[in-house]
Tab-separated table of C-alpha atoms and ligand atoms in Angstrom:
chain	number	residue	atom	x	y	z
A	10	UNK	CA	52.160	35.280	68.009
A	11	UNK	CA	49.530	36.061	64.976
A	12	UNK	CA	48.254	39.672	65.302
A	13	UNK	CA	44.406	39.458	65.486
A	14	UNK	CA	42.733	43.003	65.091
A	15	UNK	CA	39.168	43.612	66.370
A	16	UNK	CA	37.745	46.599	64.353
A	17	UNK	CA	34.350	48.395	65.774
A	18	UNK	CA	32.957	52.318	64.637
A	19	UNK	CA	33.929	53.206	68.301
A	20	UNK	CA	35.660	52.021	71.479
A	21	UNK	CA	32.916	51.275	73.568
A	22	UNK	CA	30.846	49.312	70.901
A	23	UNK	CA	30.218	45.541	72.281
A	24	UNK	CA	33.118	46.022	75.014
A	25	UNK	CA	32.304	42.906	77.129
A	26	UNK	CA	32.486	40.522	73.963
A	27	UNK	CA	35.777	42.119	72.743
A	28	UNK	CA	37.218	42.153	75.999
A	29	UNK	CA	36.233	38.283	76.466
A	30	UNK	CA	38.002	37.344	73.226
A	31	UNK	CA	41.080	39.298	73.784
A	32	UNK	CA	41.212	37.843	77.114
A	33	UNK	CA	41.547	34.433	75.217
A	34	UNK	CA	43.940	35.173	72.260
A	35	UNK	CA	46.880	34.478	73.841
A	36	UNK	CA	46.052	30.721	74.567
A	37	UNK	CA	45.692	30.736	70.964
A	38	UNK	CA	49.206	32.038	70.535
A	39	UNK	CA	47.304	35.268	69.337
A	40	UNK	CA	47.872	38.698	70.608
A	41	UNK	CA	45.290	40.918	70.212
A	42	UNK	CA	44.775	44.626	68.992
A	43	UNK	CA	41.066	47.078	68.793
A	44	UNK	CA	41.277	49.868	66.787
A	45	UNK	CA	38.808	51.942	64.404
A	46	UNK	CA	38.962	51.862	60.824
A	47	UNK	CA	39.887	55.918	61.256
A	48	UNK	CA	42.970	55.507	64.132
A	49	UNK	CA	45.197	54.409	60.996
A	50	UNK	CA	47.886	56.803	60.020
A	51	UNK	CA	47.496	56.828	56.119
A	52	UNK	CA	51.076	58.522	55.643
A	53	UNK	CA	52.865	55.775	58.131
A	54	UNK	CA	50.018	52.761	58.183
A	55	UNK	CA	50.334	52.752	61.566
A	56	UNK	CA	47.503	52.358	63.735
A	57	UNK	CA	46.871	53.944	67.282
A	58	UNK	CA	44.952	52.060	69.063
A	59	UNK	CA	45.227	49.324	71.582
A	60	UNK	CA	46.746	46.054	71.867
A	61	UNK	CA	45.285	43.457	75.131
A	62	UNK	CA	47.947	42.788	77.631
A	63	UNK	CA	47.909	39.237	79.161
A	64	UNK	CA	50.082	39.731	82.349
A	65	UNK	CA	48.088	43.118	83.449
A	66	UNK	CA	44.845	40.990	81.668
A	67	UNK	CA	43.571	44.868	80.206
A	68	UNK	CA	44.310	46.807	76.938
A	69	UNK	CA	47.336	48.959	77.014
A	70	UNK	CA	47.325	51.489	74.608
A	71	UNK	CA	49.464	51.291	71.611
A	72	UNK	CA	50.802	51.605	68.125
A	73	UNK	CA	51.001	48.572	65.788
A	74	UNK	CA	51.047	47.669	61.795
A	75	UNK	CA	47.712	46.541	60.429
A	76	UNK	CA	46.723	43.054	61.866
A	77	UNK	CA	46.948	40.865	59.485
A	78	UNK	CA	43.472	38.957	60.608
A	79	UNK	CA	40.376	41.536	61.375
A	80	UNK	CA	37.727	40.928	62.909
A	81	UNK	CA	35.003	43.385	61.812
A	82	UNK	CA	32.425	44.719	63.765
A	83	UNK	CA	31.817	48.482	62.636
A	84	UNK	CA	28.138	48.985	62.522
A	85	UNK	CA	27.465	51.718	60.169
A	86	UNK	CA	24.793	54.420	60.364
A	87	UNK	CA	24.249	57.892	58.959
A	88	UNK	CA	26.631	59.857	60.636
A	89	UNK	CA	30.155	61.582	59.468
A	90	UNK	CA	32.261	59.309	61.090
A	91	UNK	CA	30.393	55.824	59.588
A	92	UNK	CA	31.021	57.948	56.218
A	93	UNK	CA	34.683	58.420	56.721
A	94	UNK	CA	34.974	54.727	57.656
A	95	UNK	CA	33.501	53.480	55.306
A	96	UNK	CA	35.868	53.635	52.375
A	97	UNK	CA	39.315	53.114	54.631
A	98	UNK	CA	37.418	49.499	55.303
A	99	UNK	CA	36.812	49.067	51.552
A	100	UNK	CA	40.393	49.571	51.173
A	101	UNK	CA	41.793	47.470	54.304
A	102	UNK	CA	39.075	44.464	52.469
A	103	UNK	CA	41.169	45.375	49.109
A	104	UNK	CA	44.855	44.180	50.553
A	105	UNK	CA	46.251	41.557	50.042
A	106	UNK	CA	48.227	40.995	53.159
A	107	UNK	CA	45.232	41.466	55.269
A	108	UNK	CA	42.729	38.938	55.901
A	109	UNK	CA	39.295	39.576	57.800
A	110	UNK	CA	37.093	36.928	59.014
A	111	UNK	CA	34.180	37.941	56.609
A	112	UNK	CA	34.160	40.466	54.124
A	113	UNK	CA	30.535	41.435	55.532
A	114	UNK	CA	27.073	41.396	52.884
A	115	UNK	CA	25.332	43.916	50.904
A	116	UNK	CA	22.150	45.505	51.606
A	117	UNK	CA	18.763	44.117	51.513
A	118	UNK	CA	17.931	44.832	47.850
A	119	UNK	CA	20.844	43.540	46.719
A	120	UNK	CA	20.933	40.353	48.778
A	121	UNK	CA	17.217	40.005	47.896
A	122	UNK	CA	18.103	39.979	44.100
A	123	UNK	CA	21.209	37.525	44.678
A	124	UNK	CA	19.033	34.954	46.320
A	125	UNK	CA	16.165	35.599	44.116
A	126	UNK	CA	18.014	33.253	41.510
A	127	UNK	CA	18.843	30.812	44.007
A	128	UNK	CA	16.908	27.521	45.267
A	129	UNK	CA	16.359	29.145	48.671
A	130	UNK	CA	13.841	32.378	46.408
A	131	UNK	CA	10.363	30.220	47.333
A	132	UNK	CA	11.621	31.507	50.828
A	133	UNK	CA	12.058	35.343	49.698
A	134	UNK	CA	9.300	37.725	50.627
A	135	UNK	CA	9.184	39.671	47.227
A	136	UNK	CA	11.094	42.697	47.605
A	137	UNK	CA	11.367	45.786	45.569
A	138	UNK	CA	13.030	49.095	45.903
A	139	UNK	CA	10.016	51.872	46.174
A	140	UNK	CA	11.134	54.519	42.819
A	141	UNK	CA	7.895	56.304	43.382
A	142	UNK	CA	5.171	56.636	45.839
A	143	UNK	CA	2.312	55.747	43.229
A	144	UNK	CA	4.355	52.521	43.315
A	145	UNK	CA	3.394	52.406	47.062
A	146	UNK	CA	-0.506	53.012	46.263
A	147	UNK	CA	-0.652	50.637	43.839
A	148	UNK	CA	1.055	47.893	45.868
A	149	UNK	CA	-1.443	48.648	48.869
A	150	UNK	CA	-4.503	48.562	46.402
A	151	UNK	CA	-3.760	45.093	45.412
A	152	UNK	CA	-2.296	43.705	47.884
A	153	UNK	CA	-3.947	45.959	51.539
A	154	UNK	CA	-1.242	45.176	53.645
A	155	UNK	CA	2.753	46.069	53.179
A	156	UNK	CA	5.550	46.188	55.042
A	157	UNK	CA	8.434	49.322	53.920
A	158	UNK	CA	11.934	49.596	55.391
A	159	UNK	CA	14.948	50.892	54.796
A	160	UNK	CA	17.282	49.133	52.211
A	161	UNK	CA	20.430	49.485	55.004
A	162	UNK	CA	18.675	49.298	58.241
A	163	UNK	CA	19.053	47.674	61.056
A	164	UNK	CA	17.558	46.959	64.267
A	165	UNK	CA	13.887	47.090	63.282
A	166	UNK	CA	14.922	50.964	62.551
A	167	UNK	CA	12.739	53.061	60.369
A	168	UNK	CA	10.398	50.164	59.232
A	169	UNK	CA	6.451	50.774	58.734
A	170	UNK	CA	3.483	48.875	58.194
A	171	UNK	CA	0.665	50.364	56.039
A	172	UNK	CA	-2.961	49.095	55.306
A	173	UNK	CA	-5.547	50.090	52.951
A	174	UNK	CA	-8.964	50.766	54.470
A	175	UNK	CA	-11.932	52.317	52.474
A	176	UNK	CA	-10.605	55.283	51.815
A	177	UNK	CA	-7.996	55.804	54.559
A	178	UNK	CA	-4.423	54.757	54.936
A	179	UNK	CA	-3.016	53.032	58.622
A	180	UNK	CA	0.576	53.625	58.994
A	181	UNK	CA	2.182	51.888	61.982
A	182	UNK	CA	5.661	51.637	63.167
A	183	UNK	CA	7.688	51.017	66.715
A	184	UNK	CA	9.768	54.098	67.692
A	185	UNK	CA	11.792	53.482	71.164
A	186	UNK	CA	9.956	50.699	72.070
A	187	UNK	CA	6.681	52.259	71.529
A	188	UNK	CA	3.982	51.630	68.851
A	189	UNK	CA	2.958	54.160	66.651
A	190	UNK	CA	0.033	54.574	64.392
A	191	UNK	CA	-0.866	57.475	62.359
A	192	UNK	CA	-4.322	57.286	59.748
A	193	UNK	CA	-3.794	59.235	56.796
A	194	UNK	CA	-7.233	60.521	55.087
A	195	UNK	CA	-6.421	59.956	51.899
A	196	UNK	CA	-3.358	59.191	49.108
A	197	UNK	CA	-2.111	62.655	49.145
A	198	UNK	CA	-2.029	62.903	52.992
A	199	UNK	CA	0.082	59.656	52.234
A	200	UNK	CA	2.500	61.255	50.124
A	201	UNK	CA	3.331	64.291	52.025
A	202	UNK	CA	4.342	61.887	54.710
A	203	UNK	CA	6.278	58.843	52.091
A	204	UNK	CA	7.879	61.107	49.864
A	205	UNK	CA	10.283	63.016	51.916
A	206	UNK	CA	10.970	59.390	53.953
A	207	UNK	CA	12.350	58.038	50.411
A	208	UNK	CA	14.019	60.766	49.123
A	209	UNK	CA	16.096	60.819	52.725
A	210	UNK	CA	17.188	56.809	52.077
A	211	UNK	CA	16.157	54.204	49.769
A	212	UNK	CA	13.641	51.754	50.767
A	213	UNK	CA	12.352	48.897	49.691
A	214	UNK	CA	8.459	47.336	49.625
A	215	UNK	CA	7.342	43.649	50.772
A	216	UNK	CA	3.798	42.393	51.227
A	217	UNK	CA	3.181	42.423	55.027
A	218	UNK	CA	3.550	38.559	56.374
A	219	UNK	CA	1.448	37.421	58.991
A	220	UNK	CA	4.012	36.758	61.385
A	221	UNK	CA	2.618	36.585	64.047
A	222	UNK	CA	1.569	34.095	67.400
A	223	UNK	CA	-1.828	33.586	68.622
A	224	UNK	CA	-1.750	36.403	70.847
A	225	UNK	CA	-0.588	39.142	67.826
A	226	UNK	CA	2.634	38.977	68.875
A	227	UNK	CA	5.234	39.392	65.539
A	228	UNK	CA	7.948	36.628	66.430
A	229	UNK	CA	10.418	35.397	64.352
A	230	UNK	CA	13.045	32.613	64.507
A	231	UNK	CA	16.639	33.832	64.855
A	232	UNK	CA	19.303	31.237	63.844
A	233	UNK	CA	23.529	31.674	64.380
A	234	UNK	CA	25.816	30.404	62.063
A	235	UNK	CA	29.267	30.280	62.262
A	236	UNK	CA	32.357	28.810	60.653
A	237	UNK	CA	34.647	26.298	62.911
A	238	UNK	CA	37.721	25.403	63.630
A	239	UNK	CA	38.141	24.141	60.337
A	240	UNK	CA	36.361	26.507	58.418
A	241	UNK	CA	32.857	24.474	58.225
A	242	UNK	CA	29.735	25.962	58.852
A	243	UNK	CA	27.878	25.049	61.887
A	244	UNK	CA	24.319	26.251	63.425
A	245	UNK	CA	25.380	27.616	66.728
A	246	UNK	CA	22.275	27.997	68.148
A	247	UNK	CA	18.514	29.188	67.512
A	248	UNK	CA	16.035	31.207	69.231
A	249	UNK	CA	12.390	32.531	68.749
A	250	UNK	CA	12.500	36.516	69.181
A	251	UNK	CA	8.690	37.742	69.928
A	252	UNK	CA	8.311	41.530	69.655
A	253	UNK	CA	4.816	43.361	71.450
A	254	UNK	CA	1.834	42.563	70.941
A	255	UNK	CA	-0.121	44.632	68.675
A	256	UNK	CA	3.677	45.403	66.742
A	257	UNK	CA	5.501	44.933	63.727
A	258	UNK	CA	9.010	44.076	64.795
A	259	UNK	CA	10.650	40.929	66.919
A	260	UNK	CA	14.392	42.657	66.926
A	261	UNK	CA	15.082	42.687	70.518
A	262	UNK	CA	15.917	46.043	70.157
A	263	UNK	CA	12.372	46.800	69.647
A	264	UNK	CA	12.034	45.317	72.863
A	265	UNK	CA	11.496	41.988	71.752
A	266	UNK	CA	11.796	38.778	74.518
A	267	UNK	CA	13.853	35.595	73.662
A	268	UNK	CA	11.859	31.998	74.070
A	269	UNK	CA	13.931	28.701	73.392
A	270	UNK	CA	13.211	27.024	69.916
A	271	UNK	CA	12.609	23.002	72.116
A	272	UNK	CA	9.975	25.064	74.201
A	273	UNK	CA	8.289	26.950	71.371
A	274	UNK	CA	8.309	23.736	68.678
A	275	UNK	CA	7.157	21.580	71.623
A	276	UNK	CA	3.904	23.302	71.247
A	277	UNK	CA	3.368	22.344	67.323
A	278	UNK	CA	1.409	19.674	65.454
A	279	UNK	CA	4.178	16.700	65.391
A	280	UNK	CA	3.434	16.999	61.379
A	281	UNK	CA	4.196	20.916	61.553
A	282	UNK	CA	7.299	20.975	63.843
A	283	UNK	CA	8.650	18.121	61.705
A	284	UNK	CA	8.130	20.004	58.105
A	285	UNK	CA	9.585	23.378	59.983
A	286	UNK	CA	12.718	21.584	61.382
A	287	UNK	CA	13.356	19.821	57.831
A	288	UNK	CA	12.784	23.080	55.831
A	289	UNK	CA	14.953	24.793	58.456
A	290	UNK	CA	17.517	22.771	57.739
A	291	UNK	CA	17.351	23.288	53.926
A	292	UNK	CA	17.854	27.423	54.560
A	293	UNK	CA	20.647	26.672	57.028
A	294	UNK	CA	22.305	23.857	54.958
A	295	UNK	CA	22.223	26.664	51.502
A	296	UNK	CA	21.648	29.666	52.679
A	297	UNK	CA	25.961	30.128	53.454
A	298	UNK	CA	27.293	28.295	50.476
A	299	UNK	CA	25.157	30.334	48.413
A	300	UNK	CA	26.134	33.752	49.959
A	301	UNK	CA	30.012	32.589	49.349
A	302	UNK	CA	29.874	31.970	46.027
A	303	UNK	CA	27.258	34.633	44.848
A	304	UNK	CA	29.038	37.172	46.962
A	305	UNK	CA	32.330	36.889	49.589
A	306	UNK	CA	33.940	35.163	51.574
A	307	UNK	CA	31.972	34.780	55.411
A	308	UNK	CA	32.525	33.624	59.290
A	309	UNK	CA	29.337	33.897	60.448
A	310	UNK	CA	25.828	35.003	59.722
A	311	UNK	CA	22.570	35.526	61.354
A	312	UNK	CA	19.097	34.157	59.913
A	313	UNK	CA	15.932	35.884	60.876
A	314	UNK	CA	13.103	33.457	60.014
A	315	UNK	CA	9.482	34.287	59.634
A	316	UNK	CA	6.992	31.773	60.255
A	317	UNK	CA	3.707	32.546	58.923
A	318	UNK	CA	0.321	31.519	60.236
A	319	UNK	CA	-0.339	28.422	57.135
A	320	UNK	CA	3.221	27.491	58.432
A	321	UNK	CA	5.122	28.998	55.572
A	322	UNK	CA	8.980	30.198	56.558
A	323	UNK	CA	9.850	33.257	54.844
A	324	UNK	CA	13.563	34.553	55.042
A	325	UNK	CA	13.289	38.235	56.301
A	326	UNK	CA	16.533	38.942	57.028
A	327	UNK	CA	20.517	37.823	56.526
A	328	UNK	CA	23.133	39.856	58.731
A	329	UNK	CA	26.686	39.394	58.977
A	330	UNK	CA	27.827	40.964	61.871
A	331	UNK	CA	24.978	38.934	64.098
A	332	UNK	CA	24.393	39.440	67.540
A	333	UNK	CA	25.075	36.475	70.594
A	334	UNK	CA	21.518	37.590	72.520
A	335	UNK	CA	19.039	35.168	71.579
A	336	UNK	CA	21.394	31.915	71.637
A	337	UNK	CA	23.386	32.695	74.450
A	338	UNK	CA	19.817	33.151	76.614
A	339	UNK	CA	18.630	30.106	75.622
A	340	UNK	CA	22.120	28.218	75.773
A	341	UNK	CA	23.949	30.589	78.400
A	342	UNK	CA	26.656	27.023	78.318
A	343	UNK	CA	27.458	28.702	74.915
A	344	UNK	CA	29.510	31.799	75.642
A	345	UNK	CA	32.719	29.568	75.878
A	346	UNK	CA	32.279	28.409	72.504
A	347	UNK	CA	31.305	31.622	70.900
A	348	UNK	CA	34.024	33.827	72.719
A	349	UNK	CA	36.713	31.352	70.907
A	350	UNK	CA	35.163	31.127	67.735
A	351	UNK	CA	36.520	34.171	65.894
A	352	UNK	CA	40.076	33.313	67.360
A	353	UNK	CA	40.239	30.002	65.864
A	354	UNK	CA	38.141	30.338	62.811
A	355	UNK	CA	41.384	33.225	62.200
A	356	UNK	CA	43.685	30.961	63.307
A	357	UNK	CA	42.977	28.672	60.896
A	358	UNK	CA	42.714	31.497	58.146
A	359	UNK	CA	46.077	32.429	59.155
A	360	UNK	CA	47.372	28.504	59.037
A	361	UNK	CA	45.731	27.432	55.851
A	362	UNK	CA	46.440	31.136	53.633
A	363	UNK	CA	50.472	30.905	55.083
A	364	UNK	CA	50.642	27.393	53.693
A	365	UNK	CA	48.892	28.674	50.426
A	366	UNK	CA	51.272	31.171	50.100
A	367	UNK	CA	54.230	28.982	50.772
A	368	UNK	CA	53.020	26.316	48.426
A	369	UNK	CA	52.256	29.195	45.984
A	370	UNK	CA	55.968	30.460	46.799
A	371	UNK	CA	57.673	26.971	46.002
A	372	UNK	CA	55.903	26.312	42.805
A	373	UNK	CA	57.362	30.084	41.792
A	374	UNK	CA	60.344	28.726	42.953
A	375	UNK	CA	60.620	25.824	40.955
A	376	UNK	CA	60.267	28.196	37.664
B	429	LIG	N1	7.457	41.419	55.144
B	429	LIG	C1	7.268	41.395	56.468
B	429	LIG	N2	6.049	41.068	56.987
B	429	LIG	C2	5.846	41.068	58.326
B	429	LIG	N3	6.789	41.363	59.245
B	429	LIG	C3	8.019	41.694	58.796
B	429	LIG	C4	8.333	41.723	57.396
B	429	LIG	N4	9.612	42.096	57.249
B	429	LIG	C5	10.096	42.282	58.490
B	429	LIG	N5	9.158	42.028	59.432
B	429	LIG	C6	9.362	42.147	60.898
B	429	LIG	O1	10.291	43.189	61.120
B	429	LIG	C7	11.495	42.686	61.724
B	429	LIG	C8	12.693	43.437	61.186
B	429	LIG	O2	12.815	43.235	59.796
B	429	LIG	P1	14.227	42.967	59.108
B	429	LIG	O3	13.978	42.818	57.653
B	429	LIG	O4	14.907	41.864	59.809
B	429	LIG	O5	14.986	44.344	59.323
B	429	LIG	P2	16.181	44.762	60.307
B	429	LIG	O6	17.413	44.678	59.478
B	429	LIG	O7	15.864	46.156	60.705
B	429	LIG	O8	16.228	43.774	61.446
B	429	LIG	C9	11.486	41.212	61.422
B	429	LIG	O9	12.279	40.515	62.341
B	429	LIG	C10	10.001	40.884	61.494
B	429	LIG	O10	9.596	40.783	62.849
B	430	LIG	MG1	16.503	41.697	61.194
């Protein structure tokens, strides 16, 4: 049987989709284990944590040696605990007799300036990290309309939108599912409120895309990516994500709604849905091969897709530890397929890295 760890921050995180994989690793002649990065004893390596049972079909508690696949899912915020996970995961990606699934992606800056040299940067909203708040003025002078966020975040968390008037400054931003706007008199005003938000985490500044549908809804199109069977990337699934009307953000966290891609490019030009689809394609084609060679090794990632009003696609947004929301509503047939995908996708990292090492092991023995 070929140990299979799930990893998450805590033990409730995404229970129903760890549960639903465990419940299928043993047809895969996998047993598998859930722990968090800080359950592992660094004096023994053992980990407490717990290990899914297939005649009582629920986990069982236990104590095990570091799977040798790991499946990561920790989802890492500001708090103590994300801090003291952090570098035990840095060290568990280190080993050499550990293999995850995907070694995970940087943040947005850093992503922004890999791509930036790529052939997918026509795509990139230009992205910079804010130094200074003057930076912030002068960006809104020129340009009237940006959009801040955090470098790390997630979730639609902690982003703004903030347009020059006159004189005044609108700030807007959607806290809990609610819209919030705030005018600020003048540039000082504006300061008083920026400067403590960067000094608390880095952010970065884009110009603000006109994302949105007829009805000022921001909507975006979310694609899934994952690696099969035999290690080749396929598009899962896509979905269009539309936020509120009047707001910034289309993360379903926000509160966004999920509308299938057929239904929503049924209602284009035939000219515009067909230059969409094809550039589409392009992103989904690159986007992967580039991100595993500029940066590490990756099962699956998830595309958010802007689509502005002259029909221009931006890429907004790259994460590798993607949700299953918006292509499981609009394929609900796909669960099967996406419940078995990290099992086999480390099956066959376990198959193909064993025969590397053996090969590896009879050319040293040959010597
Ligand atoms: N430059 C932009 N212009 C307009 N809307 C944007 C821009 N960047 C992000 N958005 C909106 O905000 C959402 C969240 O942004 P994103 O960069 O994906 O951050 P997060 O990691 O928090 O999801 C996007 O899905 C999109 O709806
Ligand atoms: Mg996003």
């Amino acid at each position: 049987m070929i140990p299979f760890g799930i990893m998450t921050l805590n033990i409730e995180s995404e229970a129903s989709y760890i549960h639903e994989i465990a419940a299928r690793s043993h047809s895969c002649g996998m047993v598998c284990y859930h722990f968090l990065p800080s359950s592992i004893n660094p004096l023994t390596k053992l980990v407490q944590g717990r290990r899914f049972c297939e005649t009582k079909q629920r986990w069982v508690d236990d104590q095990f040696l570091i799977p040798s696949l790991i499946y990561d899912r920790c989802f890492y915020g500001d708090d103590a605990h994300s801090k003291q996970c952090i570098p035990i995961v840095s060290w568990l990606k280190s080993r050499d007799d550990i293999t995850f699934l995907g070694f995970g992606l940087p943040n947005k800056l850093a992503l922004y300036e890999t791509l930036s040299s790529s052939r997918l940067a026509p795509y990139l909203p230009h992205s910079g990290l804010i130094k200074d708040c003057s930076q912030v003025i002068s960006a809104l002078n020129k340009q009237k309309k940006i959009i801040i966020k955090p470098i790390n975040g997630s979730q639609g968390y902690g982003i703004y939108y903030l347009r020059k008037n006159d004189k005044t400054i609108h700030v807007k931003t959607e806290k809990n599912k609610k819209i919030i706007s705030r005018i600020f008199p003048n540039e000082t005003k504006l300061f008083q409120w920026l400067q403590p938000l960067i000094n608390f985490r880095p952010y970065l500044i884009q110009p603000y895309l006109e994302l949105s549908n007829t009805v000022s809804q921001p909507f975006d199109i979310r694609i899934l990516l994952q690696k099969d069977v035999q290690g080749v990337w396929l598009e899962r699934g896509k979905g269009i994500r539309i936020g509120n009307t009047g707001g910034i953000l289309s993360n379903l966290s926000a509160g966004g709604s999920v509308l299938d891609f057929t239904t929503w490019s049924s209602t284009l030009l035939q000219a515009s849905k067909e230059s969409i689809c094809s550039e589409l394609h392009f992103i989904t084609t690159n986007l992967p091969h580039i991100l595993e060679k500029e940066i590490s090794p990756l099962f699956e990632i998830g595309i958010d897709i802007g689509v502005a009003k002259n029909g221009a696609l931006w890429i907004l947004d790259v994460n590798s530890k993607p949700g299953r929301k918006v292509v499981l509503k609009t394929d609900p047939d796909l669960k099967e397929t996406l419940f078995f995908a990290p099992l086999l996708y480390g099956k066959y990292l376990f198959q193909s890295d064993s025969k590397e090492r053996k090969s590896h092991y009879e050319k040293t023995l040959y010597h």
